[in-house]
PDB file of C-alpha atoms and ligand atoms in Angstrom:
ATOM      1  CA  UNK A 529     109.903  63.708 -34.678  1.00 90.00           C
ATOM      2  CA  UNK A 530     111.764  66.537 -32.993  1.00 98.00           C
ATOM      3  CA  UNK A 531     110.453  69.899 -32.565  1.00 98.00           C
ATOM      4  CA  UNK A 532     111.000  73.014 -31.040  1.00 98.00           C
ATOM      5  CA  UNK A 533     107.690  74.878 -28.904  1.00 98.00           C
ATOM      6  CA  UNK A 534     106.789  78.403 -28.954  1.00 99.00           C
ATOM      7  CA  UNK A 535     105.020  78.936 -25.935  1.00 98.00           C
ATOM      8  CA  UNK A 536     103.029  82.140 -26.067  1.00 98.00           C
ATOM      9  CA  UNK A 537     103.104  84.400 -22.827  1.00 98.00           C
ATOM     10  CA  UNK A 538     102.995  87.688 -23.820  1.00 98.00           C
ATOM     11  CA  UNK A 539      99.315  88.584 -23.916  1.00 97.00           C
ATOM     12  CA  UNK A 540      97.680  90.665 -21.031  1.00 93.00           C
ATOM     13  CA  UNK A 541      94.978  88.145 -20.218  1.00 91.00           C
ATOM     14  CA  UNK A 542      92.659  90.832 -19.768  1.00 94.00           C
ATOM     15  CA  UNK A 543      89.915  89.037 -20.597  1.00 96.00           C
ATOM     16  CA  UNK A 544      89.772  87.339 -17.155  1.00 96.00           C
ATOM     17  CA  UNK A 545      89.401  90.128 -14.946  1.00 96.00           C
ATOM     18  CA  UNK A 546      92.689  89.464 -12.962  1.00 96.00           C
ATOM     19  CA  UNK A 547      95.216  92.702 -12.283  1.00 96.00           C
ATOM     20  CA  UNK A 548      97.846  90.541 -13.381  1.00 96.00           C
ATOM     21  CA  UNK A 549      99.029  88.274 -16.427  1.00 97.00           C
ATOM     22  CA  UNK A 550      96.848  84.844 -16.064  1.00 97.00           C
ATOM     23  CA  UNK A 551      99.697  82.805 -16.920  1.00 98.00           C
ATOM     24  CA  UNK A 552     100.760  83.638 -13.348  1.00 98.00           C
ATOM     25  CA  UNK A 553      97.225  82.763 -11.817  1.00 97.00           C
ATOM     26  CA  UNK A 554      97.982  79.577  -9.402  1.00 97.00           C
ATOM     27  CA  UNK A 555      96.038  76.298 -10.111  1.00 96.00           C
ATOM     28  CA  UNK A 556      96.290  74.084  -6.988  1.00 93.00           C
ATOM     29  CA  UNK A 557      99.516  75.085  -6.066  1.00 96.00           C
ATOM     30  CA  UNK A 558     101.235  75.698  -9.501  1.00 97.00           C
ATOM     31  CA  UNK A 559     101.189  78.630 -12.066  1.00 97.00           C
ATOM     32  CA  UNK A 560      99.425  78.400 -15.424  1.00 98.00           C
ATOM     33  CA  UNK A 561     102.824  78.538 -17.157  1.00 98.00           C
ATOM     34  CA  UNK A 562     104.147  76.090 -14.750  1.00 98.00           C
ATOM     35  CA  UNK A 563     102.098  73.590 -15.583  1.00 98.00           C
ATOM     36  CA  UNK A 564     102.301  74.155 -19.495  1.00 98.00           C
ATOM     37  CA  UNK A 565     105.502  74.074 -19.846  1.00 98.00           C
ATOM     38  CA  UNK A 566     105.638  70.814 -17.861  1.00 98.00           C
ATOM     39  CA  UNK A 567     104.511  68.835 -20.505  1.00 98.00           C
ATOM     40  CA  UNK A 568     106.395  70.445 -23.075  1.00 98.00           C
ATOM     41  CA  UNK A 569     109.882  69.728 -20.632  1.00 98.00           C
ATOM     42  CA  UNK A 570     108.371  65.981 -20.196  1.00 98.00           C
ATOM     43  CA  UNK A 571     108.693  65.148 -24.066  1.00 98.00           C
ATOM     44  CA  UNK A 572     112.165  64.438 -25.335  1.00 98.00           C
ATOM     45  CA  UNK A 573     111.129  65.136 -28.520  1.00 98.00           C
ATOM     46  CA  UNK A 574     110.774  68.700 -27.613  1.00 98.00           C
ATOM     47  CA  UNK A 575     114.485  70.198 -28.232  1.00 98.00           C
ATOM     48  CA  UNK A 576     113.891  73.697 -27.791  1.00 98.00           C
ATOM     49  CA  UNK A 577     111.593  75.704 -26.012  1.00 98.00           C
ATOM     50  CA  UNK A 578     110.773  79.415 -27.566  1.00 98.00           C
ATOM     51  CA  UNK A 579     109.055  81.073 -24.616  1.00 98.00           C
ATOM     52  CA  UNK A 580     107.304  84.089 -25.435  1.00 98.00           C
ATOM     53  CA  UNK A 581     107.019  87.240 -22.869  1.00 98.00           C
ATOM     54  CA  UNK A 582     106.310  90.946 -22.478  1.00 98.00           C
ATOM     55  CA  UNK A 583     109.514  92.016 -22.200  1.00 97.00           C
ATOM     56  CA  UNK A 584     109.211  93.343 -18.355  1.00 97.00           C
ATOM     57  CA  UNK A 585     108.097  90.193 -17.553  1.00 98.00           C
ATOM     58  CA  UNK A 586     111.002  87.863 -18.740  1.00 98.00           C
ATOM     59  CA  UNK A 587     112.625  88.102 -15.132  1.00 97.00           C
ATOM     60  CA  UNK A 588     109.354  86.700 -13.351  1.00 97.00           C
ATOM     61  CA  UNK A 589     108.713  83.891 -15.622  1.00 98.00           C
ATOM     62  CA  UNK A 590     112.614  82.981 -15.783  1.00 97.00           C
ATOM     63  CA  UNK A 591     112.625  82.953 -11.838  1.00 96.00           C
ATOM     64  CA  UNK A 592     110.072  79.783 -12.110  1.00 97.00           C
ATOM     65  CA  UNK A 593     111.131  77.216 -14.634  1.00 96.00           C
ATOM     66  CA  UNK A 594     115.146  76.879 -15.229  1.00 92.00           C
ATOM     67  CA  UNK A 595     116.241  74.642 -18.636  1.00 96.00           C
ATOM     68  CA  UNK A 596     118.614  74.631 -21.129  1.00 97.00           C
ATOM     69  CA  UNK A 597     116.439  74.058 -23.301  1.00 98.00           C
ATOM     70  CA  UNK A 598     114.533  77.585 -22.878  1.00 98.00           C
ATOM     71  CA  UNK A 599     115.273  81.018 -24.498  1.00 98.00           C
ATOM     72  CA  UNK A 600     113.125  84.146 -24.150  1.00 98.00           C
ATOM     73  CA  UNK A 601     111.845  85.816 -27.137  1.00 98.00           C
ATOM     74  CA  UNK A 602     110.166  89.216 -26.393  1.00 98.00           C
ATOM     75  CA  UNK A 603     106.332  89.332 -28.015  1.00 98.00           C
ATOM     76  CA  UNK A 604     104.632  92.064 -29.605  1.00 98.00           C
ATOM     77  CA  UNK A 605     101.004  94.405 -29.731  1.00 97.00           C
ATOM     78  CA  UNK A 606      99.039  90.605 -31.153  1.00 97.00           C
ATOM     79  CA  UNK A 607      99.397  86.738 -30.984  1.00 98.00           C
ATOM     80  CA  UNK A 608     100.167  87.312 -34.450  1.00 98.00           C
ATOM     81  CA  UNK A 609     103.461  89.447 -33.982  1.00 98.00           C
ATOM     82  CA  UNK A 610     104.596  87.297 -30.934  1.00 98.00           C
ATOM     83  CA  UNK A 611     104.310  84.392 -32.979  1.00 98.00           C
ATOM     84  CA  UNK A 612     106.360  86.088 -35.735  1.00 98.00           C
ATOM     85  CA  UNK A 613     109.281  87.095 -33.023  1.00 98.00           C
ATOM     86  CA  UNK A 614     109.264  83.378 -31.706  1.00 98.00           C
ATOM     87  CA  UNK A 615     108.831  81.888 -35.151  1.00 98.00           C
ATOM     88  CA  UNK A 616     112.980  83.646 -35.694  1.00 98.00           C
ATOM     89  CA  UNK A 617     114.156  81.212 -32.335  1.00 98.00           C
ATOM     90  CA  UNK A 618     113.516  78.429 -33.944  1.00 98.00           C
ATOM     91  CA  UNK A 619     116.137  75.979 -34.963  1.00 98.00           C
ATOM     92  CA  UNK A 620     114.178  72.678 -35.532  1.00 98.00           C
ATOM     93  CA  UNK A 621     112.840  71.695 -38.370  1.00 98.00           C
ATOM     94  CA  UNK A 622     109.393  71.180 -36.789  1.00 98.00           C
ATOM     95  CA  UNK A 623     107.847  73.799 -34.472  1.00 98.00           C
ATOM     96  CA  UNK A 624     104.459  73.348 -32.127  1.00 98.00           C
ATOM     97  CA  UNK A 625     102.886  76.826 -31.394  1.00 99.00           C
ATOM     98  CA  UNK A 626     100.803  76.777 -27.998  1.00 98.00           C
ATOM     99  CA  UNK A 627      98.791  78.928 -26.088  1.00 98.00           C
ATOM    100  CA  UNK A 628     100.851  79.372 -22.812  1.00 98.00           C
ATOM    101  CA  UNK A 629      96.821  79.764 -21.661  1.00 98.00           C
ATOM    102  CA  UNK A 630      96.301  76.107 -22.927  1.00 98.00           C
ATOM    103  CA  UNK A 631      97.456  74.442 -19.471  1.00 98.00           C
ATOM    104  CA  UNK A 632      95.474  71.320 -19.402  1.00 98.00           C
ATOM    105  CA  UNK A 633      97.333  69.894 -21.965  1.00 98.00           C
ATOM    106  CA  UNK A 634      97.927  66.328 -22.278  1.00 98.00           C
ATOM    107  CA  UNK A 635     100.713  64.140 -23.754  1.00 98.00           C
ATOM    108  CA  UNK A 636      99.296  62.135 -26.031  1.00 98.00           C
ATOM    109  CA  UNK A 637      98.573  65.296 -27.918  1.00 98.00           C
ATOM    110  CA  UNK A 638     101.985  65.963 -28.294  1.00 98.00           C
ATOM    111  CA  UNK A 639     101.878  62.428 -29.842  1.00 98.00           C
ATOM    112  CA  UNK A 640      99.220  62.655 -32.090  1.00 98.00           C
ATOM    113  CA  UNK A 641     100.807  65.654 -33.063  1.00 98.00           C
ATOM    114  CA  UNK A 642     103.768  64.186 -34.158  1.00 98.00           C
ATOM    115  CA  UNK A 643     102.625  61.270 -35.874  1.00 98.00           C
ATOM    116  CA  UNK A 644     100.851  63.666 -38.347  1.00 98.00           C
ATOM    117  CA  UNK A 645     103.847  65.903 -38.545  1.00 98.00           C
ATOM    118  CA  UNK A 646     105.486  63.067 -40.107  1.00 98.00           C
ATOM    119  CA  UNK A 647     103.034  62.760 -43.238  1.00 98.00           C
ATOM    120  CA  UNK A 648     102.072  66.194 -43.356  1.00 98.00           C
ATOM    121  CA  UNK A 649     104.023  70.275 -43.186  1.00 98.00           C
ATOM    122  CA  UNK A 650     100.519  71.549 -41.372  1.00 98.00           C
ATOM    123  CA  UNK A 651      98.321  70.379 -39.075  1.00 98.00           C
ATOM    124  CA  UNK A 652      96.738  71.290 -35.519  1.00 98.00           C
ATOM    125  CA  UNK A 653      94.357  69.901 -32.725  1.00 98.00           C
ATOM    126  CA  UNK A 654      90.976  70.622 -33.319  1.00 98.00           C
ATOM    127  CA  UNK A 655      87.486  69.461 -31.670  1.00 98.00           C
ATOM    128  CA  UNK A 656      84.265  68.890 -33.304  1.00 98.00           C
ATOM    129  CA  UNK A 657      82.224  71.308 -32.718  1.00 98.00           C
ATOM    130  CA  UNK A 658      79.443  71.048 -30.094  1.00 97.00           C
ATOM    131  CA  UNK A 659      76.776  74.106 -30.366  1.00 97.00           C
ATOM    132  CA  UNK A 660      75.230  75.123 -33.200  1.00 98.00           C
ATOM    133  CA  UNK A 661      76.737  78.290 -35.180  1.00 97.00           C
ATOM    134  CA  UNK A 662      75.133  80.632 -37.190  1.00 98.00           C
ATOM    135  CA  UNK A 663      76.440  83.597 -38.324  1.00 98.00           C
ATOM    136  CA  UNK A 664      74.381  87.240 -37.058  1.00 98.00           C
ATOM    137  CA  UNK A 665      74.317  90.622 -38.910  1.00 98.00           C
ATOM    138  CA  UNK A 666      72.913  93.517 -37.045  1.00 98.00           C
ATOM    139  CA  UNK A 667      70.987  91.550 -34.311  1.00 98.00           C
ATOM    140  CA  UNK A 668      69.296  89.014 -36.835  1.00 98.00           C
ATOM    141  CA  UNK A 669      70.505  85.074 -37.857  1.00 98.00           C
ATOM    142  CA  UNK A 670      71.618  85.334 -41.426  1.00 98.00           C
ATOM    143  CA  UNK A 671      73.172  81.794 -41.672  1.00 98.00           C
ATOM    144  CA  UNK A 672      72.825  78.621 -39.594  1.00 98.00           C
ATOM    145  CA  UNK A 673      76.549  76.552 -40.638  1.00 98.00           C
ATOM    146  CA  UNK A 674      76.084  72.785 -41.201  1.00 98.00           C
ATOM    147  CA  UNK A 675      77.516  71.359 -37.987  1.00 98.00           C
ATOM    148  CA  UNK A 676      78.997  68.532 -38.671  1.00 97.00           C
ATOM    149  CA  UNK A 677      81.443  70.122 -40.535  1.00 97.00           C
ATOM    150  CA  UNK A 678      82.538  72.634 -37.807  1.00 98.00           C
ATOM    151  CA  UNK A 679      85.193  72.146 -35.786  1.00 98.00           C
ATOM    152  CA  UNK A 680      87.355  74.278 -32.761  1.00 98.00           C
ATOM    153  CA  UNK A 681      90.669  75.122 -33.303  1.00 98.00           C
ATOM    154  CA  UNK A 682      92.636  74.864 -30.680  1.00 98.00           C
ATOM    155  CA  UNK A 683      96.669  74.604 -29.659  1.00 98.00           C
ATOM    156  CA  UNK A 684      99.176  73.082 -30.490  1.00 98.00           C
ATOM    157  CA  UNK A 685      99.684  74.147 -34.475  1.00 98.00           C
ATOM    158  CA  UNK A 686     101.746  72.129 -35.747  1.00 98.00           C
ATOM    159  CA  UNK A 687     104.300  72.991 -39.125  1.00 98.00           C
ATOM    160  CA  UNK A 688     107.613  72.199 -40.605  1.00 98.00           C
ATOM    161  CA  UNK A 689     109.350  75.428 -39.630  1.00 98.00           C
ATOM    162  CA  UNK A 690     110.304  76.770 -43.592  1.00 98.00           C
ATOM    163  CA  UNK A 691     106.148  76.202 -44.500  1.00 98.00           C
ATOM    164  CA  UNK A 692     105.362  78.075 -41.395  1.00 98.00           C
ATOM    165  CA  UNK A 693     107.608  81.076 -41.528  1.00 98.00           C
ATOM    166  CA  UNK A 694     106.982  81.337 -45.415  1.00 98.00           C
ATOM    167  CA  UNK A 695     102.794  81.640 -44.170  1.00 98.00           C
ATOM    168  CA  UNK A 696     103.568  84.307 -41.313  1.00 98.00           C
ATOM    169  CA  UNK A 697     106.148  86.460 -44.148  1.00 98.00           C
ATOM    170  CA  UNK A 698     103.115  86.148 -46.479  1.00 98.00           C
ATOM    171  CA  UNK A 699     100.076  87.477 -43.976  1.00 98.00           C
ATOM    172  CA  UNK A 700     102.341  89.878 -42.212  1.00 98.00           C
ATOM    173  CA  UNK A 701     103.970  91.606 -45.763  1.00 98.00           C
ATOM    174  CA  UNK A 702      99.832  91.788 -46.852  1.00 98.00           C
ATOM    175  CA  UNK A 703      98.807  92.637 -43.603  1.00 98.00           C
ATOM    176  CA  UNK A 704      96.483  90.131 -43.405  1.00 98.00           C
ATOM    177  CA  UNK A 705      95.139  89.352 -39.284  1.00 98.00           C
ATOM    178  CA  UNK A 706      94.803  86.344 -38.151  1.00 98.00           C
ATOM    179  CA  UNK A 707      93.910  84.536 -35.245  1.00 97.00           C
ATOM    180  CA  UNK A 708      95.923  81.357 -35.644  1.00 98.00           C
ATOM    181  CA  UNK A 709      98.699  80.421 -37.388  1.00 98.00           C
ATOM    182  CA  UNK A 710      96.793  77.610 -39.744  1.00 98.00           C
ATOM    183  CA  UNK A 711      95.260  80.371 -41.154  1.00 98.00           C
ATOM    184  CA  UNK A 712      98.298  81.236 -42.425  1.00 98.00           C
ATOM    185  CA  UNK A 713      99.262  78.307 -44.834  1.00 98.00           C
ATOM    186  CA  UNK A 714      95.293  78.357 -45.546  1.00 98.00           C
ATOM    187  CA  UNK A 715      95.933  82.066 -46.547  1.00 98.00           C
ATOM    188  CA  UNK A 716      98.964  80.444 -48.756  1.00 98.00           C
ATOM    189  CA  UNK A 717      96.097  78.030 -50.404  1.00 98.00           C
ATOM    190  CA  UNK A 718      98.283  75.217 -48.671  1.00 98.00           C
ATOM    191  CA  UNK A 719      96.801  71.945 -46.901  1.00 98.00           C
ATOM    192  CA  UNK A 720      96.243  71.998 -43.417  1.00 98.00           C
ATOM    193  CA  UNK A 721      95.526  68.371 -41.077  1.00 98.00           C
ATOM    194  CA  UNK A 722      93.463  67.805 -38.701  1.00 98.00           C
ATOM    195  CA  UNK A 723      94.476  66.234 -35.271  1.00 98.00           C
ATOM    196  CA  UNK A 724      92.128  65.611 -32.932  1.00 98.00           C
ATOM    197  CA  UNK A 725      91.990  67.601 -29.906  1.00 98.00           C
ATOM    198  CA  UNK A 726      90.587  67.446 -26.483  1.00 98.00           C
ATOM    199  CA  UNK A 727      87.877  68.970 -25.135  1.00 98.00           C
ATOM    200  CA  UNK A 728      89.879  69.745 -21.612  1.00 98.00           C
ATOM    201  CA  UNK A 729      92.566  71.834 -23.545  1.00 98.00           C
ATOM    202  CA  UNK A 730      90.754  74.493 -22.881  1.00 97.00           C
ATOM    203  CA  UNK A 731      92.026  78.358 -22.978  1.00 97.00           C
ATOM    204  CA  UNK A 732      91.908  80.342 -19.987  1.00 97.00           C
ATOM    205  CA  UNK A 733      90.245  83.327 -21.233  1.00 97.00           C
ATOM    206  CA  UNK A 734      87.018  84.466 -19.001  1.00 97.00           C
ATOM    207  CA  UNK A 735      86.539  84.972 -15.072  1.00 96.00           C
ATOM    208  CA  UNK A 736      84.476  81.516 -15.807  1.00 96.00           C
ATOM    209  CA  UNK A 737      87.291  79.513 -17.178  1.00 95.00           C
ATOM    210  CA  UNK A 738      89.131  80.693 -13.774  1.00 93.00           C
TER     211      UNK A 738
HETATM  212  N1  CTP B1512     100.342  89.903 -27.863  1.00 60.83           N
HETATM  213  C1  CTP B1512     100.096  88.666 -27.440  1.00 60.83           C
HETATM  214  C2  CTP B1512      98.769  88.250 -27.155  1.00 60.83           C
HETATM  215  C3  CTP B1512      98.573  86.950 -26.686  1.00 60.83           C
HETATM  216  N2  CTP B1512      99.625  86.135 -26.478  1.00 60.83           N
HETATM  217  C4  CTP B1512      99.420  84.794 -25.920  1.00 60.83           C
HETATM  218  O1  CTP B1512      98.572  84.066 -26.779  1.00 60.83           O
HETATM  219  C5  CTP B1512      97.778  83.156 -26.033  1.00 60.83           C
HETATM  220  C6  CTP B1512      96.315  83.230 -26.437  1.00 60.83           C
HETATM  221  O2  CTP B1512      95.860  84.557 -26.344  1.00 60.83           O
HETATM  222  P1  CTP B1512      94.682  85.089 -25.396  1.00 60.83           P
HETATM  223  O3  CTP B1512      93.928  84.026 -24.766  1.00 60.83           O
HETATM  224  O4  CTP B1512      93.955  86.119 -26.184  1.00 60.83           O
HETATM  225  O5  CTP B1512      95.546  85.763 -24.231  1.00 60.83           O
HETATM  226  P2  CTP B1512      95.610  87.261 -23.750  1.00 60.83           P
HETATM  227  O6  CTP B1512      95.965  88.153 -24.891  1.00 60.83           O
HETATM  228  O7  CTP B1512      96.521  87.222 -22.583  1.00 60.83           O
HETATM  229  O8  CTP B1512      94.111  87.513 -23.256  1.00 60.83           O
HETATM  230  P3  CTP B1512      93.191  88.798 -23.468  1.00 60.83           P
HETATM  231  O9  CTP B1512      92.900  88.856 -24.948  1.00 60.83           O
HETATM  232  O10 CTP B1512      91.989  88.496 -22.646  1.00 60.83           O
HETATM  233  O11 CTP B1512      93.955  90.003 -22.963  1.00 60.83           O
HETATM  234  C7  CTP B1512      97.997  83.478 -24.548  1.00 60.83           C
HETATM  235  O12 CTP B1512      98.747  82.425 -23.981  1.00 60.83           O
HETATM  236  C8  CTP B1512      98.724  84.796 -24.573  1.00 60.83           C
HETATM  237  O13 CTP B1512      99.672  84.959 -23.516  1.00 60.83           O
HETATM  238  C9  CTP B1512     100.919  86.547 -26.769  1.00 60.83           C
HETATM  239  O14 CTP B1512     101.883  85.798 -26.593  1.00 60.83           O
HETATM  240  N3  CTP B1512     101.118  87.826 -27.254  1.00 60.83           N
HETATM  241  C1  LIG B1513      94.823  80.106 -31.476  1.00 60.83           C
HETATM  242  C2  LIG B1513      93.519  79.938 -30.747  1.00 60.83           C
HETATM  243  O1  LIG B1513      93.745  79.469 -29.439  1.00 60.83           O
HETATM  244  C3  LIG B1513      92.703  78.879 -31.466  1.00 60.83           C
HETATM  245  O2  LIG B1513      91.484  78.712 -30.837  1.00 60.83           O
HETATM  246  C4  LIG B1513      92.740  81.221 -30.667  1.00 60.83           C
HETATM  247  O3  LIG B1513      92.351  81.630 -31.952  1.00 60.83           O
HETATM  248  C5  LIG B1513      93.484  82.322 -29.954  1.00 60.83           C
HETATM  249  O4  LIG B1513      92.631  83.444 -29.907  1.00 60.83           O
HETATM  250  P1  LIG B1513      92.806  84.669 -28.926  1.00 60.83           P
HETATM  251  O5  LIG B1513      92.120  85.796 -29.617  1.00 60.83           O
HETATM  252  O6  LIG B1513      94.267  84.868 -28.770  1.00 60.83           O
HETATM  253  O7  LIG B1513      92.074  84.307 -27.681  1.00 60.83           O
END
């Protein structure tokens, strides 16, 4: 199954205290980005790679990885508008949208991935869930959730491109936010899969995760 990968850059990554765009933050000896976008240049299968930036950025991030197979795409204010820039690159008939912050991740993901891809338009990596969740208005537990039926959504999502683009036209035209892009066929009342994920695909998001 080929595919094309957006690889989202363009946040601020503010989140982890650094001065500076975490997908530049060095993890023995490589950059987060570097070592994302190695897996995604490992897989043949991969025919196109959509890599998101701010737009003064594009220069530094183009100065580390060199491929035919990348273009730049220039994000926007949200995850949710960066997607919708990349989500014009693409010219597969699959696409895999990843956290650039998601640098742990393995290959056989990718796999699992695609093997779903070819039975199903939407699916994406997800881990049971491993603390309980309830649900807190104004300082007090309102709802404890049933936890075996809780899961973690993580990156890669996984669509044929026309389902995909049709779910992002459809939130962005009723101004709907969302915080992944499954939530955009499930706003479409369409089926999403479940692949499962891995517990090390972890986002880089606090001063901890660093
Ligand atoms: N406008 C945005 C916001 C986020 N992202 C990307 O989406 C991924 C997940 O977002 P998040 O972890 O929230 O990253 P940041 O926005 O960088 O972090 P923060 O919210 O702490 O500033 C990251 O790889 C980030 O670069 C993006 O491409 N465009
Ligand atoms: C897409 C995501 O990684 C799934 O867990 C997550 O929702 C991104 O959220 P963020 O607000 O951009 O950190």
């Amino acid at each position: 199954m080929n595919y094309s990968a957006i690889i989202l850059c363009a946040g601020a990554g503010k989140r982890t205290g650094l001065s500076y765009n975490k997908m530049f933050y060095n993890i023995d000896g490589q950059t987060v980005y570097e070592k994302t976008m190695h897996v995604f240049l490992s897989d043949p299968r991969c025919k196109q790679i959509i890599v998101v930036t701010k737009k003064e950025e594009q220069d530094e991030f183009e100065k580390i990885i060199a491929s035919s197979r990348i273009v730049f795409v220039e994000g926007g204010t949200e995850r949710q508008d960066s997607v919708t820039n990349g989500l014009q690159a693409v010219n597969q008939d699959y696409v895999m949208i990843h956290d650039g912050a998601r640098c742990f991740i393995k290959s056989d993901l990718l796999d699992r991935l695609c093997k779903s891809l070819e039975e199903h338009d939407a699916c994406l990596a997800m881990v049971p869930s491993i603390d309980t969740v309830k649900r807190v208005v104004d300082g007090k537990v309102v709802e404890t959730f049933k936890r075996s039926e809780l899961y973690n959504a993580q990156t890669p999502q996984a669509f044929k491109t026309s389902l995909i683009r049709k779910a992002y036209d459809y939130v962005n035209e009723h101004h709907l936010t969302v915080t992944d892009d499954a939530s955009c066929v499930e706003a479409l009342n369409e089926d999403v899969y479940v692949v499962l994920g891995d517990y090390d695909n972890k986002k880089i998001t606090t001063p901890q995760d660093l």
